[in-house]
Amino acid sequence: MTSQRPTSSDPRRAIPSTDRLLALPEVVAAGQRLAPQVIRRLITELQATARRGEIPPEAVEPRTVEAVQTARSSELSTVLNATGVVIHTNLGRAPLSNPARQALQTAAGYVDLELDLDDGKRSKRGAWAQAALLAKAPDAQDALIVNNGAAALSLATTALAVGQGSPEVIISRGELVEIGAGFRLPDLITSTGTRLAEVGTTNRTTLADYRSAITEHTGALLKVHPSNYWIGGFNATVTTKQLGALAAEKGLPLVVDVGSGLFEPDPVLPDEPTIAQALRDGADVVISSGDKLLGGPQAGLILGSKAALHKLAKHPLARAFRADKFTLAALEATLNAPSTPVYDALHADIEVLYARSSRIAEALDADVVPHQGRVGGGGGAGVPLAGWAVSVPESFARRLRTGSPAILPRVAEGRCLLDLRCVPPGHDDVILQRLKDLAAEDAA
Ligand SMILES: *Cc1c(COP(=O)(O)O)cnc(C)c1O
């Protein structure tokens, strides 16, 4: 085997050594932010690039300095959401309000999560977040906070389906839904050994269907809001109120998964079920997500009767699903804040959207076109959010996404559309400047 070692005349010998690069003052300074192995990896990569002849040996040193100075501790990037989709799953669903962001900062250190600072004794974990939740839902007797809506549903059905023999919950065939990305609620529920007793048909289910399905195995009745689809035409569903009455008559708990976490009715979303109404209609347990319409952190919110919540809290899965301090802190701050970015985006004034879009379009000689935003995130299925978009060439889209900050537009019908509904107003000028730069690039 012939040796691949560089000879004395080989330019690769001029590649600076790792020790030399590590001793550069800028590299030493970067050691405050980056772990040694991260810095070594950057150096090794650049040396390898030079060895392959892709950059000259003398470029390794300046490139190392540049690499350590621009390297970030987290690759997560801020994105300006110009899609008009309010709860954008690929963008992390709900953006948090400023109070919630501050709460996350506080939670990052040692905090009195399970400690009463008054008497120095252990206290109930996250009691303040729970209190804020109960203040928002006065019809609930008790509340529990878990990791997400899926965990909440799994915990509720598992802990309550304790009928004799093989426990089961009764659900309408019209509510066996897939929420997104292959996440199917029936699979989740049955994964803990709970059986589903399916009643009715896809389009029609009656109260009699539920009634006749109740056996000694029945542990609970379940109603799921099919967040992302709706049935028109010949159909029938049983209301929460009717199910609540049947559950009470049979002494069974009724679990209602409302999905999106709307506490009170919202005229923008007339068909969205609310937590308050589900409780008033007789649900023993109401489940929702924290990062959909509530506009908070990822969380599963469980509200309901003392007896039912006690069973859930005692179940071993409650510990596996329990929310961390960040969730509890951000959730409490969200509940106590006057508004959320999600609420503001959903209720954006169409005149204001037009004025903002026009100001950008005029500066660019571009068009403003009508554009329908969406609620997104498996909520408000089919509800259009009338608004406007700045229309620029499709070729802008990729450059907008890959610039800094990243700007995510919508690409449709051969155009790149920027809907400002979910863009904080203070960022309009950032978008305008980037569009100007891209237009100038193309004109050059
Ligand atoms: C979104 C949703 C879920 C899942 O909640 P996650 O917080 O995403 O886990 C469950 N049920 C319904 C009806 C939903 O809309």
Coordinates of C-alpha atoms and ligand atoms in Angstrom, one line a residue:
M1 CA 0.0 0.0 0.0
T2 CA 1.4 3.4 -0.9
S3 CA 1.5 6.1 1.7
Q4 CA -1.0 9.0 1.3
R5 CA 1.1 11.3 3.5
P6 CA 1.8 14.6 1.9
T7 CA 5.4 15.2 0.7
S8 CA 7.4 18.3 1.7
S9 CA 6.4 20.1 -1.5
D10 CA 2.7 19.2 -1.0
P11 CA 0.7 22.5 -0.4
R12 CA -1.4 20.5 2.1
R13 CA 1.6 20.7 4.5
A14 CA 0.7 24.4 4.8
I15 CA -2.6 23.6 6.4
P16 CA -2.5 25.0 10.0
S17 CA -2.4 22.5 12.8
T18 CA -5.3 22.0 15.2
D19 CA -3.2 23.3 18.1
R20 CA -2.4 26.4 16.2
L21 CA -6.0 27.1 15.3
L22 CA -7.2 26.3 18.8
A23 CA -4.8 29.0 20.1
L24 CA -6.2 31.8 18.0
P25 CA -7.7 34.5 20.3
E26 CA -11.0 34.4 18.5
V27 CA -11.2 30.6 18.9
V28 CA -10.3 30.9 22.6
A29 CA -13.0 33.5 23.0
A30 CA -15.6 31.3 21.3
G31 CA -14.8 28.7 24.0
Q32 CA -17.1 30.7 26.3
R33 CA -20.1 29.7 24.1
L34 CA -19.1 26.5 22.4
A35 CA -18.0 23.2 23.8
P36 CA -14.5 22.0 22.9
Q37 CA -15.8 19.2 20.7
V38 CA -18.0 21.6 18.7
I39 CA -15.0 23.8 18.0
R40 CA -12.8 20.8 17.1
R41 CA -15.4 19.6 14.7
L42 CA -15.5 23.0 12.9
I43 CA -11.7 23.0 12.7
T44 CA -11.5 19.4 11.5
E45 CA -14.1 20.1 8.8
L46 CA -12.2 23.1 7.5
Q47 CA -8.8 21.2 7.5
A48 CA -10.5 18.4 5.5
T49 CA -11.9 20.9 3.0
A50 CA -8.4 22.3 2.5
R51 CA -6.9 18.8 2.2
R52 CA -9.3 18.0 -0.6
G53 CA -8.1 21.2 -2.3
E54 CA -11.5 22.9 -2.1
I55 CA -10.0 25.9 -0.2
P56 CA -6.3 27.1 -0.1
P57 CA -4.4 26.3 3.1
E58 CA -4.1 30.0 3.9
A59 CA -7.9 30.3 4.0
V60 CA -8.2 27.8 6.9
E61 CA -7.3 30.3 9.6
P62 CA -9.7 33.1 8.6
R63 CA -12.4 30.6 7.8
T64 CA -11.9 29.0 11.3
V65 CA -12.3 32.4 12.9
E66 CA -15.5 33.1 10.9
A67 CA -16.9 29.6 11.6
V68 CA -16.5 29.9 15.4
Q69 CA -17.9 33.4 15.4
T70 CA -21.0 32.5 13.5
A71 CA -21.6 29.1 14.9
R72 CA -24.7 29.0 17.1
S73 CA -25.4 26.9 20.1
S74 CA -28.8 26.0 18.6
E75 CA -29.6 25.6 15.0
L76 CA -33.2 26.7 15.6
S77 CA -33.9 29.8 13.6
T78 CA -36.5 32.6 14.0
V79 CA -39.0 32.6 11.2
L80 CA -41.3 35.4 10.1
N81 CA -44.5 33.6 9.3
A82 CA -45.9 35.3 6.2
T83 CA -48.1 32.4 5.2
G84 CA -51.3 33.6 6.8
V85 CA -51.6 30.3 8.6
V86 CA -52.0 31.2 12.3
I87 CA -51.2 27.9 14.0
H88 CA -48.5 26.6 11.7
T89 CA -47.5 23.1 12.8
N90 CA -44.2 23.2 10.9
L91 CA -43.4 26.5 12.6
G92 CA -44.0 25.2 16.1
R93 CA -47.7 26.0 16.4
A94 CA -48.4 29.0 18.7
P95 CA -45.8 31.8 19.1
L96 CA -45.8 32.9 22.7
S97 CA -46.8 36.2 24.2
N98 CA -44.1 38.4 25.7
P99 CA -45.1 37.6 29.3
A100 CA -44.9 33.9 28.5
R101 CA -41.4 34.3 27.0
Q102 CA -40.3 36.1 30.2
A103 CA -41.7 33.3 32.3
L104 CA -39.6 30.9 30.3
Q105 CA -36.5 32.9 31.1
T106 CA -37.4 32.8 34.8
A107 CA -38.1 29.1 34.7
A108 CA -34.7 28.4 33.2
G109 CA -33.0 28.8 36.6
Y110 CA -33.8 27.3 40.1
V111 CA -37.4 28.1 40.8
D112 CA -40.0 27.4 43.5
L113 CA -41.6 24.8 41.4
E114 CA -42.5 22.5 44.3
L115 CA -41.6 24.6 47.2
D116 CA -43.5 27.0 49.5
L117 CA -41.0 29.8 50.2
D118 CA -43.1 30.8 53.2
D119 CA -42.6 27.8 55.3
G120 CA -39.8 26.2 53.4
K121 CA -41.7 23.0 52.9
R122 CA -42.6 21.1 49.8
S123 CA -45.6 22.4 47.9
K124 CA -47.8 21.1 45.1
R125 CA -46.0 21.2 41.8
G126 CA -47.1 24.0 39.5
A127 CA -50.1 24.9 41.7
W128 CA -50.1 28.5 40.3
A129 CA -50.5 27.2 36.7
Q130 CA -53.3 25.0 37.8
A131 CA -55.0 28.0 39.6
A132 CA -54.7 30.1 36.5
L133 CA -56.3 27.4 34.5
L134 CA -59.2 27.0 37.0
A135 CA -59.7 30.8 37.1
K136 CA -60.2 30.7 33.3
A137 CA -62.6 27.7 33.5
P138 CA -64.8 28.3 36.5
D139 CA -67.1 25.4 35.6
A140 CA -64.2 23.0 36.3
Q141 CA -63.6 21.6 39.8
D142 CA -60.1 20.5 39.1
A143 CA -57.3 20.7 36.5
L144 CA -54.3 18.7 35.4
I145 CA -51.5 19.7 33.0
V146 CA -49.6 17.2 30.9
N147 CA -47.3 17.3 28.0
N148 CA -49.7 17.5 25.1
G149 CA -53.2 16.8 24.0
A150 CA -52.3 13.3 22.9
A151 CA -51.0 12.5 26.4
A152 CA -54.1 14.0 28.0
L153 CA -56.4 11.8 25.9
S154 CA -54.3 8.7 26.5
L155 CA -54.3 9.3 30.3
A156 CA -58.0 10.0 30.5
T157 CA -59.1 7.0 28.5
T158 CA -56.6 4.7 30.2
A159 CA -57.4 5.8 33.7
L160 CA -61.2 6.0 33.3
A161 CA -61.7 2.8 31.2
V162 CA -61.7 0.5 34.2
G163 CA -64.9 -1.4 33.4
Q164 CA -65.0 -5.1 34.2
G165 CA -63.1 -7.6 32.1
S166 CA -61.5 -5.8 29.1
P167 CA -62.1 -2.1 29.7
E168 CA -63.4 -0.1 26.8
V169 CA -64.6 3.4 25.8
I170 CA -67.4 4.1 23.5
I171 CA -66.8 6.4 20.5
S172 CA -68.7 7.4 17.4
R173 CA -67.3 6.1 14.1
G174 CA -67.5 9.7 12.8
E175 CA -64.9 10.7 15.3
L176 CA -62.2 8.2 14.6
V177 CA -59.9 10.8 13.2
E178 CA -56.4 11.3 12.1
I179 CA -55.1 14.6 13.4
G180 CA -52.1 14.9 11.1
A181 CA -48.7 13.4 10.2
G182 CA -50.2 9.9 10.6
F183 CA -51.4 10.6 14.2
R184 CA -54.5 8.5 14.6
L185 CA -56.5 8.9 17.7
P186 CA -57.9 5.3 17.7
D187 CA -54.3 4.0 17.6
L188 CA -53.3 6.2 20.5
I189 CA -56.3 5.1 22.7
T190 CA -55.9 1.4 22.1
S191 CA -52.1 1.5 22.6
T192 CA -52.5 1.3 26.4
G193 CA -54.8 -1.7 26.2
T194 CA -58.1 0.2 26.2
R195 CA -60.6 -1.1 23.7
L196 CA -62.8 1.0 21.5
A197 CA -66.4 0.2 21.1
E198 CA -67.3 2.0 17.9
V199 CA -70.9 3.1 17.4
G200 CA -72.9 4.5 14.5
T201 CA -71.6 5.1 11.0
T202 CA -69.2 7.6 9.5
N203 CA -71.9 10.2 8.8
R204 CA -74.6 9.3 11.4
T205 CA -74.6 8.4 15.0
T206 CA -77.6 8.5 17.4
L207 CA -78.0 8.5 21.1
A208 CA -79.6 5.1 20.8
D209 CA -76.3 3.8 19.3
Y210 CA -74.4 4.8 22.4
R211 CA -77.1 3.5 24.7
S212 CA -77.2 0.0 23.2
A213 CA -73.4 -0.2 23.2
I214 CA -73.1 0.2 27.0
T215 CA -72.1 -3.0 28.7
E216 CA -70.4 -4.0 32.0
H217 CA -67.0 -3.5 30.1
T218 CA -67.8 0.2 29.4
G219 CA -65.5 2.5 31.3
A220 CA -66.3 5.9 29.7
L221 CA -68.1 7.6 26.9
L222 CA -65.8 9.6 24.6
K223 CA -66.5 12.5 22.3
V224 CA -63.8 13.9 20.0
H225 CA -64.0 17.1 18.1
P226 CA -62.9 16.2 14.5
S227 CA -60.8 19.3 14.4
N228 CA -59.6 19.1 10.8
Y229 CA -62.6 17.8 8.8
W230 CA -66.3 18.3 8.7
I231 CA -69.2 16.4 7.3
G232 CA -72.0 17.9 5.3
G233 CA -75.1 16.4 3.8
F234 CA -77.0 13.6 5.4
N235 CA -75.5 13.4 8.9
A236 CA -76.3 13.2 12.5
T237 CA -74.2 13.6 15.6
V238 CA -75.1 13.4 19.3
T239 CA -74.5 16.6 21.2
T240 CA -72.3 16.7 24.3
K241 CA -75.4 17.6 26.3
Q242 CA -77.2 14.5 25.2
L243 CA -74.2 12.4 26.0
G244 CA -73.7 14.1 29.3
A245 CA -77.3 13.1 30.3
L246 CA -76.7 9.5 29.2
A247 CA -73.4 9.3 31.0
A248 CA -75.0 10.6 34.2
E249 CA -77.9 8.2 33.9
K250 CA -75.6 5.2 33.6
G251 CA -73.1 6.5 36.1
L252 CA -70.3 6.6 33.5
P253 CA -67.7 9.4 33.0
L254 CA -67.9 11.4 29.8
V255 CA -64.6 12.5 28.2
V256 CA -64.7 15.3 25.7
D257 CA -61.7 16.1 23.5
V258 CA -62.3 19.6 22.2
G259 CA -58.9 19.7 20.6
S260 CA -58.1 23.3 20.2
G261 CA -58.3 24.9 23.6
L262 CA -60.9 27.6 23.1
F263 CA -62.2 28.6 26.5
E264 CA -65.1 30.9 25.5
P265 CA -67.0 31.3 22.2
D266 CA -65.2 33.3 19.5
P267 CA -67.3 34.8 16.7
V268 CA -64.4 34.2 14.2
L269 CA -64.8 30.4 14.9
P270 CA -68.5 29.8 15.2
D271 CA -68.3 26.0 15.0
E272 CA -65.4 25.5 17.4
P273 CA -66.5 23.8 20.6
T274 CA -65.4 25.5 23.9
I275 CA -64.1 24.1 27.1
A276 CA -66.7 26.1 29.1
Q277 CA -69.6 24.7 27.1
A278 CA -68.4 21.1 27.3
L279 CA -68.2 21.4 31.1
R280 CA -71.6 22.9 31.3
D281 CA -73.0 20.2 29.1
G282 CA -72.0 17.5 31.5
A283 CA -68.5 16.4 30.5
D284 CA -66.6 14.9 33.4
V285 CA -63.3 15.5 31.7
V286 CA -62.5 18.0 29.0
I287 CA -59.2 17.8 27.0
S288 CA -57.4 20.3 24.8
S289 CA -54.0 21.3 23.6
G290 CA -52.2 24.3 25.0
D291 CA -50.5 25.4 21.8
K292 CA -53.5 25.7 19.5
L293 CA -56.2 28.4 20.0
L294 CA -55.1 29.1 23.5
G295 CA -51.9 30.4 22.1
G296 CA -49.6 28.9 24.8
P297 CA -46.9 26.3 25.1
Q298 CA -47.3 22.7 24.0
A299 CA -49.4 21.2 26.8
G300 CA -52.3 18.9 27.4
L301 CA -55.0 20.6 29.5
I302 CA -57.4 18.4 31.4
L303 CA -60.3 20.1 33.2
G304 CA -63.2 18.5 35.0
S305 CA -64.8 17.0 38.1
K306 CA -62.8 16.3 41.2
A307 CA -63.6 12.6 41.2
A308 CA -62.5 12.0 37.6
L309 CA -59.4 14.2 37.8
H310 CA -58.4 12.3 41.0
K311 CA -58.4 9.1 39.1
L312 CA -56.2 10.6 36.4
A313 CA -53.8 12.2 38.8
K314 CA -53.3 8.9 40.6
H315 CA -52.6 6.8 37.5
P316 CA -48.9 5.9 36.9
L317 CA -49.1 7.5 33.4
A318 CA -49.7 10.9 35.0
R319 CA -46.1 10.9 36.1
A320 CA -44.9 9.8 32.7
F321 CA -46.9 12.6 31.0
R322 CA -46.3 15.4 33.6
A323 CA -45.5 18.8 32.2
D324 CA -42.1 20.4 32.9
K325 CA -41.4 23.7 34.6
F326 CA -41.2 25.6 31.3
T327 CA -44.6 24.4 30.2
L328 CA -46.1 25.3 33.6
A329 CA -44.5 28.7 33.6
A330 CA -45.4 29.7 30.0
L331 CA -48.9 28.3 30.4
E332 CA -49.6 30.3 33.5
A333 CA -48.3 33.5 31.9
T334 CA -50.4 32.8 28.8
L335 CA -53.5 32.4 30.8
N336 CA -52.9 35.6 32.8
A337 CA -51.9 37.7 29.8
P338 CA -54.4 40.2 28.2
S339 CA -54.0 38.6 24.7
T340 CA -51.8 36.2 22.7
P341 CA -50.2 36.5 19.3
V342 CA -52.6 33.7 18.1
Y343 CA -55.6 35.7 19.2
D344 CA -54.3 38.9 17.7
A345 CA -53.6 37.2 14.3
L346 CA -57.0 35.6 14.3
H347 CA -58.7 38.9 14.9
A348 CA -56.4 41.1 12.7
D349 CA -58.3 44.0 11.3
I350 CA -58.6 43.5 7.5
E351 CA -58.2 47.3 6.9
V352 CA -55.0 47.4 8.8
L353 CA -53.7 44.3 6.9
Y354 CA -54.5 46.1 3.7
A355 CA -52.7 49.3 4.8
R356 CA -49.6 47.4 5.9
S357 CA -49.6 45.3 2.7
S358 CA -50.1 48.4 0.5
R359 CA -47.2 50.3 2.1
I360 CA -44.8 47.4 1.3
A361 CA -46.3 46.9 -2.2
E362 CA -46.1 50.6 -3.1
A363 CA -42.5 50.8 -2.1
L364 CA -41.7 47.9 -4.4
D365 CA -44.1 48.6 -7.3
A366 CA -45.7 45.2 -6.5
D367 CA -49.4 44.2 -6.2
V368 CA -51.6 43.6 -3.2
V369 CA -54.0 40.7 -3.8
P370 CA -56.9 39.3 -1.7
H371 CA -55.6 36.3 0.3
Q372 CA -57.3 33.9 2.6
G373 CA -55.4 33.0 5.7
R374 CA -56.2 29.8 7.7
V375 CA -56.4 28.9 11.4
G376 CA -54.2 25.8 10.8
G377 CA -53.0 23.3 13.3
G378 CA -56.1 21.1 13.2
G379 CA -58.5 23.8 14.3
G380 CA -61.2 25.9 12.7
A381 CA -61.5 23.4 9.8
G382 CA -62.5 25.3 6.6
V383 CA -62.8 28.7 8.3
P384 CA -61.3 31.2 5.8
L385 CA -59.6 34.3 7.3
A386 CA -60.1 37.0 4.7
G387 CA -57.0 39.2 4.2
W388 CA -54.4 40.4 1.8
A389 CA -51.0 39.5 0.5
V390 CA -48.2 41.3 -1.2
S391 CA -47.5 39.4 -4.5
V392 CA -43.9 39.1 -5.7
P393 CA -42.2 36.8 -8.2
E394 CA -42.1 33.1 -7.2
S395 CA -38.3 33.2 -7.5
F396 CA -38.2 35.2 -4.3
A397 CA -39.6 32.4 -2.1
R398 CA -36.4 30.4 -1.6
R399 CA -34.2 33.4 -1.0
L400 CA -36.7 34.7 1.6
R401 CA -36.7 31.4 3.4
T402 CA -33.0 31.0 3.5
G403 CA -32.1 34.6 4.5
S404 CA -31.8 36.0 7.9
P405 CA -34.3 36.2 9.5
A406 CA -36.0 33.5 7.6
I407 CA -39.2 34.7 6.0
L408 CA -41.8 32.0 5.1
P409 CA -44.1 33.1 2.3
R410 CA -46.8 31.1 0.6
V411 CA -46.2 30.0 -3.0
A412 CA -49.4 29.7 -5.0
E413 CA -50.3 29.9 -8.7
G414 CA -46.8 30.8 -9.7
R415 CA -46.5 33.7 -7.3
C416 CA -44.8 34.3 -3.9
L417 CA -47.4 35.7 -1.6
L418 CA -46.7 37.5 1.7
D419 CA -49.6 37.6 4.1
L420 CA -48.9 39.9 7.1
R421 CA -51.5 38.5 9.4
C422 CA -49.0 36.6 11.5
V423 CA -46.1 39.0 11.2
P424 CA -45.7 41.3 14.2
P425 CA -46.3 44.8 12.8
G426 CA -42.8 45.9 14.0
H427 CA -41.3 43.6 11.4
D428 CA -42.9 45.0 8.3
D429 CA -39.7 47.0 7.5
V430 CA -37.6 43.9 7.8
I431 CA -39.7 42.3 5.1
L432 CA -39.8 45.4 3.0
Q433 CA -36.0 45.8 3.1
R434 CA -35.5 42.1 2.1
L435 CA -37.9 42.4 -0.8
K436 CA -36.1 45.6 -1.9
D437 CA -32.8 43.8 -1.8
L438 CA -34.1 40.8 -3.8
A439 CA -35.6 43.1 -6.4
A440 CA -32.3 45.0 -6.7
E441 CA -30.5 41.7 -7.0
D442 CA -32.7 40.6 -9.9
A443 CA -32.4 44.0 -11.6
A444 CA -28.6 43.9 -11.5
Ligands
LIG1 C1 -54.7 18.5 18.2 C2 -55.6 17.5 18.7 C3 -55.1 16.4 19.5 C4 -53.6 16.2 19.8 O1 -53.1 17.3 20.6 P1 -51.6 17.5 20.7 O2 -51.4 18.6 21.6 O3 -51.1 17.8 19.3 O4 -51.0 16.2 21.2 C5 -56.0 15.5 20.0 N1 -57.3 15.6 19.8 C6 -57.8 16.6 19.0 C7 -59.3 16.7 18.8 C8 -57.0 17.6 18.5 O5 -57.5 18.5 17.7

